[in-house]
Amino acid sequence: MSHADDWVMLDLSDGPIWERAFFVHPLVLIGTLEANGNPDFAPKHMVTPLGCGNWFGFVCTPRHSTFQNIQRDGCFTVSYPPPDQVLLTSLAASPRNECCDKPNLSAIASRPARLVDGVVVDDCPFYLECELDRIVDGFDHYALIVGRIVAAQARPVVLRDVDRDDAEIVRQHPLLAYLAPGRFASIHHSQGFPFPKGFHQ
């Protein structure tokens, strides 16, 4: 049994608590188009499905071009890179130059999305195409961008199938995770969650 002396109270006035320990997040590349039509990709880890339907949300700031592009065009894409593409996600985080361009993005191969006006990153196993539904302000200098998924693509090898073991799919096709702050991991080992009898979503 733990005791009060075993715990440390965190000072909330000393900055975000999320910098004090490691937390597991997906790592995706949000795709938008700049005003001149050039593709832009930005790595994001504060992302999540919203509800159990086809909704996707992520946190962004109005200071970033990603936010401004989505607000202007009303759409965005989501590319889920595998672990061997972690360097691409790093390139997408490069700062802009004096011309407000990201020269390193030229190293990221992309292709047009199917339904929305945008692009996705080549060779990712899973893609989403989203239309902007709403922007929820009020999280300090950040906002939640909510998209309605209008198209999704996946490589067959990463899709669950009754004839394939879930653990084997994850082992053969690992998932990229961001361990905030500042680390990443390749998830290739998994186990079935021990849901209690009678559990329903």
PDB file of N, CA and C in Angstrom, residues 32-110:
ATOM      1  N   THR A  32      -1.560  19.913 -45.265  1.00  0.00           N
ATOM      2  CA  THR A  32      -2.386  21.014 -45.753  1.00  0.00           C
ATOM      3  C   THR A  32      -1.714  21.602 -46.982  1.00  0.00           C
ATOM      4  N   LEU A  33      -2.386  22.544 -47.604  1.00  0.00           N
ATOM      5  CA  LEU A  33      -1.799  23.276 -48.724  1.00  0.00           C
ATOM      6  C   LEU A  33      -1.583  24.728 -48.321  1.00  0.00           C
ATOM      7  N   GLU A  34      -0.419  25.251 -48.701  1.00  0.00           N
ATOM      8  CA  GLU A  34      -0.145  26.657 -48.467  1.00  0.00           C
ATOM      9  C   GLU A  34      -0.996  27.503 -49.423  1.00  0.00           C
ATOM     10  N   ALA A  35      -1.026  28.800 -49.196  1.00  0.00           N
ATOM     11  CA  ALA A  35      -1.810  29.695 -50.051  1.00  0.00           C
ATOM     12  C   ALA A  35      -1.343  29.634 -51.497  1.00  0.00           C
ATOM     13  N   ASN A  36      -0.036  29.335 -51.720  1.00  0.00           N
ATOM     14  CA  ASN A  36       0.488  29.241 -53.088  1.00  0.00           C
ATOM     15  C   ASN A  36       0.316  27.862 -53.695  1.00  0.00           C
ATOM     16  N   GLY A  37      -0.349  26.945 -52.967  1.00  0.00           N
ATOM     17  CA  GLY A  37      -0.598  25.598 -53.483  1.00  0.00           C
ATOM     18  C   GLY A  37       0.446  24.571 -53.134  1.00  0.00           C
ATOM     19  N   ASN A  38       1.561  24.984 -52.516  1.00  0.00           N
ATOM     20  CA  ASN A  38       2.592  24.023 -52.117  1.00  0.00           C
ATOM     21  C   ASN A  38       2.125  23.197 -50.921  1.00  0.00           C
ATOM     22  N   PRO A  39       2.528  21.915 -50.881  1.00  0.00           N
ATOM     23  CA  PRO A  39       2.129  21.076 -49.744  1.00  0.00           C
ATOM     24  C   PRO A  39       2.884  21.459 -48.476  1.00  0.00           C
ATOM     25  N   ASP A  40       2.217  21.300 -47.356  1.00  0.00           N
ATOM     26  CA  ASP A  40       2.840  21.525 -46.057  1.00  0.00           C
ATOM     27  C   ASP A  40       2.483  20.342 -45.164  1.00  0.00           C
ATOM     28  N   PHE A  41       3.477  19.835 -44.442  1.00  0.00           N
ATOM     29  CA  PHE A  41       3.254  18.755 -43.479  1.00  0.00           C
ATOM     30  C   PHE A  41       3.779  19.203 -42.123  1.00  0.00           C
ATOM     31  N   ALA A  42       3.049  18.862 -41.089  1.00  0.00           N
ATOM     32  CA  ALA A  42       3.455  19.217 -39.728  1.00  0.00           C
ATOM     33  C   ALA A  42       3.241  18.006 -38.824  1.00  0.00           C
ATOM     34  N   PRO A  43       4.268  17.606 -38.086  1.00  0.00           N
ATOM     35  CA  PRO A  43       4.086  16.493 -37.148  1.00  0.00           C
ATOM     36  C   PRO A  43       3.262  16.931 -35.947  1.00  0.00           C
ATOM     37  N   LYS A  44       2.334  16.078 -35.538  1.00  0.00           N
ATOM     38  CA  LYS A  44       1.488  16.363 -34.385  1.00  0.00           C
ATOM     39  C   LYS A  44       1.356  15.096 -33.536  1.00  0.00           C
ATOM     40  N   HIS A  45       1.382  15.295 -32.211  1.00  0.00           N
ATOM     41  CA  HIS A  45       1.173  14.144 -31.326  1.00  0.00           C
ATOM     42  C   HIS A  45      -0.038  14.332 -30.424  1.00  0.00           C
ATOM     43  N   MET A  46      -0.568  15.534 -30.327  1.00  0.00           N
ATOM     44  CA  MET A  46      -1.787  15.750 -29.545  1.00  0.00           C
ATOM     45  C   MET A  46      -2.985  15.501 -30.457  1.00  0.00           C
ATOM     46  N   VAL A  47      -3.190  14.223 -30.803  1.00  0.00           N
ATOM     47  CA  VAL A  47      -4.219  13.831 -31.771  1.00  0.00           C
ATOM     48  C   VAL A  47      -5.068  12.720 -31.173  1.00  0.00           C
ATOM     49  N   THR A  48      -6.301  12.605 -31.665  1.00  0.00           N
ATOM     50  CA  THR A  48      -7.176  11.571 -31.124  1.00  0.00           C
ATOM     51  C   THR A  48      -8.417  11.373 -31.988  1.00  0.00           C
ATOM     52  N   PRO A  49      -8.947  10.129 -32.029  1.00  0.00           N
ATOM     53  CA  PRO A  49     -10.314   9.966 -32.531  1.00  0.00           C
ATOM     54  C   PRO A  49     -11.256  10.691 -31.569  1.00  0.00           C
ATOM     55  N   LEU A  50     -12.364  11.165 -32.064  1.00  0.00           N
ATOM     56  CA  LEU A  50     -13.351  11.837 -31.224  1.00  0.00           C
ATOM     57  C   LEU A  50     -14.643  11.028 -31.260  1.00  0.00           C
ATOM     58  N   GLY A  51     -14.998  10.444 -30.128  1.00  0.00           N
ATOM     59  CA  GLY A  51     -16.144   9.548 -30.107  1.00  0.00           C
ATOM     60  C   GLY A  51     -15.807   8.241 -30.802  1.00  0.00           C
ATOM     61  N   CYS A  52     -16.827   7.484 -31.125  1.00  0.00           N
ATOM     62  CA  CYS A  52     -16.625   6.185 -31.786  1.00  0.00           C
ATOM     63  C   CYS A  52     -16.950   6.246 -33.274  1.00  0.00           C
ATOM     64  N   GLY A  53     -17.258   7.440 -33.779  1.00  0.00           N
ATOM     65  CA  GLY A  53     -17.558   7.589 -35.194  1.00  0.00           C
ATOM     66  C   GLY A  53     -16.352   8.084 -35.963  1.00  0.00           C
ATOM     67  N   ASN A  54     -16.590   8.547 -37.161  1.00  0.00           N
ATOM     68  CA  ASN A  54     -15.509   8.976 -38.045  1.00  0.00           C
ATOM     69  C   ASN A  54     -15.183  10.458 -37.854  1.00  0.00           C
ATOM     70  N   TRP A  55     -14.648  10.752 -36.665  1.00  0.00           N
ATOM     71  CA  TRP A  55     -14.238  12.103 -36.315  1.00  0.00           C
ATOM     72  C   TRP A  55     -12.808  12.058 -35.825  1.00  0.00           C
ATOM     73  N   PHE A  56     -12.057  13.098 -36.135  1.00  0.00           N
ATOM     74  CA  PHE A  56     -10.648  13.167 -35.760  1.00  0.00           C
ATOM     75  C   PHE A  56     -10.353  14.569 -35.253  1.00  0.00           C
ATOM     76  N   GLY A  57      -9.549  14.657 -34.202  1.00  0.00           N
ATOM     77  CA  GLY A  57      -9.210  15.959 -33.674  1.00  0.00           C
ATOM     78  C   GLY A  57      -7.742  16.064 -33.311  1.00  0.00           C
ATOM     79  N   PHE A  58      -7.207  17.259 -33.411  1.00  0.00           N
ATOM     80  CA  PHE A  58      -5.837  17.490 -32.968  1.00  0.00           C
ATOM     81  C   PHE A  58      -5.701  18.928 -32.482  1.00  0.00           C
ATOM     82  N   VAL A  59      -4.684  19.147 -31.678  1.00  0.00           N
ATOM     83  CA  VAL A  59      -4.445  20.458 -31.081  1.00  0.00           C
ATOM     84  C   VAL A  59      -3.422  21.218 -31.915  1.00  0.00           C
ATOM     85  N   CYS A  60      -3.704  22.493 -32.162  1.00  0.00           N
ATOM     86  CA  CYS A  60      -2.801  23.329 -32.943  1.00  0.00           C
ATOM     87  C   CYS A  60      -2.939  24.764 -32.447  1.00  0.00           C
ATOM     88  N   THR A  61      -2.054  25.611 -32.872  1.00  0.00           N
ATOM     89  CA  THR A  61      -2.103  27.015 -32.482  1.00  0.00           C
ATOM     90  C   THR A  61      -2.323  27.894 -33.708  1.00  0.00           C
ATOM     91  N   PRO A  62      -3.083  28.976 -33.568  1.00  0.00           N
ATOM     92  CA  PRO A  62      -3.298  29.894 -34.698  1.00  0.00           C
ATOM     93  C   PRO A  62      -2.009  30.499 -35.230  1.00  0.00           C
ATOM     94  N   ARG A  63      -0.927  30.410 -34.477  1.00  0.00           N
ATOM     95  CA  ARG A  63       0.347  30.957 -34.941  1.00  0.00           C
ATOM     96  C   ARG A  63       0.957  30.119 -36.064  1.00  0.00           C
ATOM     97  N   HIS A  64       0.515  28.872 -36.204  1.00  0.00           N
ATOM     98  CA  HIS A  64       1.122  27.965 -37.186  1.00  0.00           C
ATOM     99  C   HIS A  64       0.389  28.010 -38.526  1.00  0.00           C
ATOM    100  N   SER A  65       1.149  27.789 -39.579  1.00  0.00           N
ATOM    101  CA  SER A  65       0.561  27.771 -40.923  1.00  0.00           C
ATOM    102  C   SER A  65      -0.456  26.646 -41.071  1.00  0.00           C
ATOM    103  N   THR A  66      -0.234  25.523 -40.393  1.00  0.00           N
ATOM    104  CA  THR A  66      -1.198  24.415 -40.468  1.00  0.00           C
ATOM    105  C   THR A  66      -2.584  24.906 -40.078  1.00  0.00           C
ATOM    106  N   PHE A  67      -2.682  25.611 -38.973  1.00  0.00           N
ATOM    107  CA  PHE A  67      -3.964  26.158 -38.504  1.00  0.00           C
ATOM    108  C   PHE A  67      -4.544  27.102 -39.552  1.00  0.00           C
ATOM    109  N   GLN A  68      -3.723  28.009 -40.038  1.00  0.00           N
ATOM    110  CA  GLN A  68      -4.195  29.017 -40.991  1.00  0.00           C
ATOM    111  C   GLN A  68      -4.641  28.373 -42.300  1.00  0.00           C
ATOM    112  N   ASN A  69      -3.896  27.358 -42.761  1.00  0.00           N
ATOM    113  CA  ASN A  69      -4.269  26.673 -44.005  1.00  0.00           C
ATOM    114  C   ASN A  69      -5.613  25.966 -43.869  1.00  0.00           C
ATOM    115  N   ILE A  70      -5.816  25.301 -42.731  1.00  0.00           N
ATOM    116  CA  ILE A  70      -7.082  24.583 -42.510  1.00  0.00           C
ATOM    117  C   ILE A  70      -8.236  25.566 -42.394  1.00  0.00           C
ATOM    118  N   GLN A  71      -8.006  26.642 -41.693  1.00  0.00           N
ATOM    119  CA  GLN A  71      -9.061  27.659 -41.544  1.00  0.00           C
ATOM    120  C   GLN A  71      -9.453  28.229 -42.902  1.00  0.00           C
ATOM    121  N   ARG A  72      -8.478  28.400 -43.780  1.00  0.00           N
ATOM    122  CA  ARG A  72      -8.740  28.964 -45.112  1.00  0.00           C
ATOM    123  C   ARG A  72      -9.406  27.947 -46.037  1.00  0.00           C
ATOM    124  N   ASP A  73      -8.886  26.712 -46.076  1.00  0.00           N
ATOM    125  CA  ASP A  73      -9.341  25.731 -47.070  1.00  0.00           C
ATOM    126  C   ASP A  73     -10.409  24.778 -46.550  1.00  0.00           C
ATOM    127  N   GLY A  74     -10.536  24.655 -45.226  1.00  0.00           N
ATOM    128  CA  GLY A  74     -11.586  23.811 -44.669  1.00  0.00           C
ATOM    129  C   GLY A  74     -11.329  22.317 -44.758  1.00  0.00           C
ATOM    130  N   CYS A  75     -10.061  21.911 -44.865  1.00  0.00           N
ATOM    131  CA  CYS A  75      -9.766  20.484 -44.948  1.00  0.00           C
ATOM    132  C   CYS A  75      -8.320  20.223 -44.561  1.00  0.00           C
ATOM    133  N   PHE A  76      -8.015  18.946 -44.298  1.00  0.00           N
ATOM    134  CA  PHE A  76      -6.644  18.528 -44.000  1.00  0.00           C
ATOM    135  C   PHE A  76      -6.553  17.012 -44.157  1.00  0.00           C
ATOM    136  N   THR A  77      -5.327  16.520 -44.226  1.00  0.00           N
ATOM    137  CA  THR A  77      -5.105  15.082 -44.296  1.00  0.00           C
ATOM    138  C   THR A  77      -4.295  14.640 -43.079  1.00  0.00           C
ATOM    139  N   VAL A  78      -4.337  13.345 -42.802  1.00  0.00           N
ATOM    140  CA  VAL A  78      -3.578  12.758 -41.704  1.00  0.00           C
ATOM    141  C   VAL A  78      -2.841  11.537 -42.248  1.00  0.00           C
ATOM    142  N   SER A  79      -1.515  11.562 -42.195  1.00  0.00           N
ATOM    143  CA  SER A  79      -0.690  10.428 -42.609  1.00  0.00           C
ATOM    144  C   SER A  79      -0.074   9.805 -41.361  1.00  0.00           C
ATOM    145  N   TYR A  80      -0.195   8.484 -41.235  1.00  0.00           N
ATOM    146  CA  TYR A  80       0.368   7.764 -40.088  1.00  0.00           C
ATOM    147  C   TYR A  80       1.673   7.104 -40.523  1.00  0.00           C
ATOM    148  N   PRO A  81       2.831   7.708 -40.239  1.00  0.00           N
ATOM    149  CA  PRO A  81       4.100   7.117 -40.681  1.00  0.00           C
ATOM    150  C   PRO A  81       4.477   5.910 -39.832  1.00  0.00           C
ATOM    151  N   PRO A  82       5.152   4.934 -40.420  1.00  0.00           N
ATOM    152  CA  PRO A  82       5.692   3.817 -39.654  1.00  0.00           C
ATOM    153  C   PRO A  82       6.990   4.247 -38.974  1.00  0.00           C
ATOM    154  N   PRO A  83       7.526   3.423 -38.067  1.00  0.00           N
ATOM    155  CA  PRO A  83       8.749   3.808 -37.352  1.00  0.00           C
ATOM    156  C   PRO A  83       9.935   4.128 -38.257  1.00  0.00           C
ATOM    157  N   ASP A  84      10.044   3.462 -39.412  1.00  0.00           N
ATOM    158  CA  ASP A  84      11.200   3.732 -40.262  1.00  0.00           C
ATOM    159  C   ASP A  84      11.085   5.066 -41.007  1.00  0.00           C
ATOM    160  N   GLN A  85       9.993   5.793 -40.790  1.00  0.00           N
ATOM    161  CA  GLN A  85       9.853   7.127 -41.381  1.00  0.00           C
ATOM    162  C   GLN A  85       9.942   8.232 -40.330  1.00  0.00           C
ATOM    163  N   VAL A  86      10.512   7.910 -39.181  1.00  0.00           N
ATOM    164  CA  VAL A  86      10.571   8.912 -38.116  1.00  0.00           C
ATOM    165  C   VAL A  86      11.412  10.119 -38.532  1.00  0.00           C
ATOM    166  N   LEU A  87      12.426   9.916 -39.373  1.00  0.00           N
ATOM    167  CA  LEU A  87      13.231  11.047 -39.827  1.00  0.00           C
ATOM    168  C   LEU A  87      12.421  11.999 -40.703  1.00  0.00           C
ATOM    169  N   LEU A  88      11.440  11.447 -41.449  1.00  0.00           N
ATOM    170  CA  LEU A  88      10.572  12.318 -42.240  1.00  0.00           C
ATOM    171  C   LEU A  88       9.751  13.225 -41.333  1.00  0.00           C
ATOM    172  N   THR A  89       9.270  12.673 -40.230  1.00  0.00           N
ATOM    173  CA  THR A  89       8.497  13.509 -39.313  1.00  0.00           C
ATOM    174  C   THR A  89       9.374  14.600 -38.718  1.00  0.00           C
ATOM    175  N   SER A  90      10.644  14.279 -38.514  1.00  0.00           N
ATOM    176  CA  SER A  90      11.576  15.282 -38.007  1.00  0.00           C
ATOM    177  C   SER A  90      11.797  16.387 -39.042  1.00  0.00           C
ATOM    178  N   LEU A  91      11.952  16.012 -40.306  1.00  0.00           N
ATOM    179  CA  LEU A  91      12.119  17.014 -41.365  1.00  0.00           C
ATOM    180  C   LEU A  91      10.918  17.953 -41.433  1.00  0.00           C
ATOM    181  N   ALA A  92       9.721  17.387 -41.227  1.00  0.00           N
ATOM    182  CA  ALA A  92       8.513  18.209 -41.306  1.00  0.00           C
ATOM    183  C   ALA A  92       8.438  19.219 -40.172  1.00  0.00           C
ATOM    184  N   ALA A  93       9.210  18.986 -39.114  1.00  0.00           N
ATOM    185  CA  ALA A  93       9.226  19.921 -37.982  1.00  0.00           C
ATOM    186  C   ALA A  93      10.254  21.031 -38.163  1.00  0.00           C
ATOM    187  N   SER A  94      10.971  21.030 -39.274  1.00  0.00           N
ATOM    188  CA  SER A  94      12.010  22.043 -39.499  1.00  0.00           C
ATOM    189  C   SER A  94      11.413  23.444 -39.520  1.00  0.00           C
ATOM    190  N   PRO A  95      12.149  24.422 -39.011  1.00  0.00           N
ATOM    191  CA  PRO A  95      11.639  25.797 -39.014  1.00  0.00           C
ATOM    192  C   PRO A  95      11.597  26.381 -40.426  1.00  0.00           C
ATOM    193  N   ARG A  96      10.800  27.398 -40.591  1.00  0.00           N
ATOM    194  CA  ARG A  96      10.705  28.086 -41.877  1.00  0.00           C
ATOM    195  C   ARG A  96      11.876  29.055 -42.042  1.00  0.00           C
ATOM    196  N   ASN A  97      12.240  29.290 -43.317  1.00  0.00           N
ATOM    197  CA  ASN A  97      13.325  30.232 -43.593  1.00  0.00           C
ATOM    198  C   ASN A  97      12.777  31.652 -43.682  1.00  0.00           C
ATOM    199  N   GLU A  98      13.630  32.579 -44.100  1.00  0.00           N
ATOM    200  CA  GLU A  98      13.217  33.981 -44.150  1.00  0.00           C
ATOM    201  C   GLU A  98      12.108  34.226 -45.164  1.00  0.00           C
ATOM    202  N   CYS A  99      11.934  33.284 -46.096  1.00  0.00           N
ATOM    203  CA  CYS A  99      10.850  33.404 -47.085  1.00  0.00           C
ATOM    204  C   CYS A  99       9.587  32.688 -46.622  1.00  0.00           C
ATOM    205  N   CYS A 100       9.611  32.221 -45.364  1.00  0.00           N
ATOM    206  CA  CYS A 100       8.480  31.500 -44.772  1.00  0.00           C
ATOM    207  C   CYS A 100       8.228  30.152 -45.434  1.00  0.00           C
ATOM    208  N   ASP A 101       9.267  29.582 -46.055  1.00  0.00           N
ATOM    209  CA  ASP A 101       9.170  28.257 -46.649  1.00  0.00           C
ATOM    210  C   ASP A 101       9.864  27.230 -45.761  1.00  0.00           C
ATOM    211  N   LYS A 102       9.499  25.967 -45.947  1.00  0.00           N
ATOM    212  CA  LYS A 102      10.170  24.846 -45.288  1.00  0.00           C
ATOM    213  C   LYS A 102      10.937  24.072 -46.363  1.00  0.00           C
ATOM    214  N   PRO A 103      12.198  24.399 -46.618  1.00  0.00           N
ATOM    215  CA  PRO A 103      12.937  23.739 -47.695  1.00  0.00           C
ATOM    216  C   PRO A 103      13.044  22.222 -47.519  1.00  0.00           C
ATOM    217  N   ASN A 104      13.087  21.747 -46.286  1.00  0.00           N
ATOM    218  CA  ASN A 104      13.247  20.318 -46.039  1.00  0.00           C
ATOM    219  C   ASN A 104      12.043  19.498 -46.490  1.00  0.00           C
ATOM    220  N   LEU A 105      10.903  20.160 -46.715  1.00  0.00           N
ATOM    221  CA  LEU A 105       9.726  19.415 -47.156  1.00  0.00           C
ATOM    222  C   LEU A 105       9.916  18.821 -48.544  1.00  0.00           C
ATOM    223  N   SER A 106      10.868  19.341 -49.302  1.00  0.00           N
ATOM    224  CA  SER A 106      11.119  18.799 -50.643  1.00  0.00           C
ATOM    225  C   SER A 106      11.615  17.359 -50.579  1.00  0.00           C
ATOM    226  N   ALA A 107      12.115  16.941 -49.416  1.00  0.00           N
ATOM    227  CA  ALA A 107      12.595  15.571 -49.247  1.00  0.00           C
ATOM    228  C   ALA A 107      11.465  14.601 -48.921  1.00  0.00           C
ATOM    229  N   ILE A 108      10.262  15.116 -48.697  1.00  0.00           N
ATOM    230  CA  ILE A 108       9.123  14.259 -48.339  1.00  0.00           C
ATOM    231  C   ILE A 108       8.272  14.026 -49.571  1.00  0.00           C
ATOM    232  N   ALA A 109       8.279  12.792 -50.059  1.00  0.00           N
ATOM    233  CA  ALA A 109       7.474  12.441 -51.229  1.00  0.00           C
ATOM    234  C   ALA A 109       6.004  12.406 -50.840  1.00  0.00           C
ATOM    235  N   SER A 110       5.181  12.983 -51.693  1.00  0.00           N
ATOM    236  CA  SER A 110       3.751  13.036 -51.399  1.00  0.00           C
ATOM    237  C   SER A 110       2.950  12.761 -52.661  1.00  0.00           C
TER     238      SER A 110
END
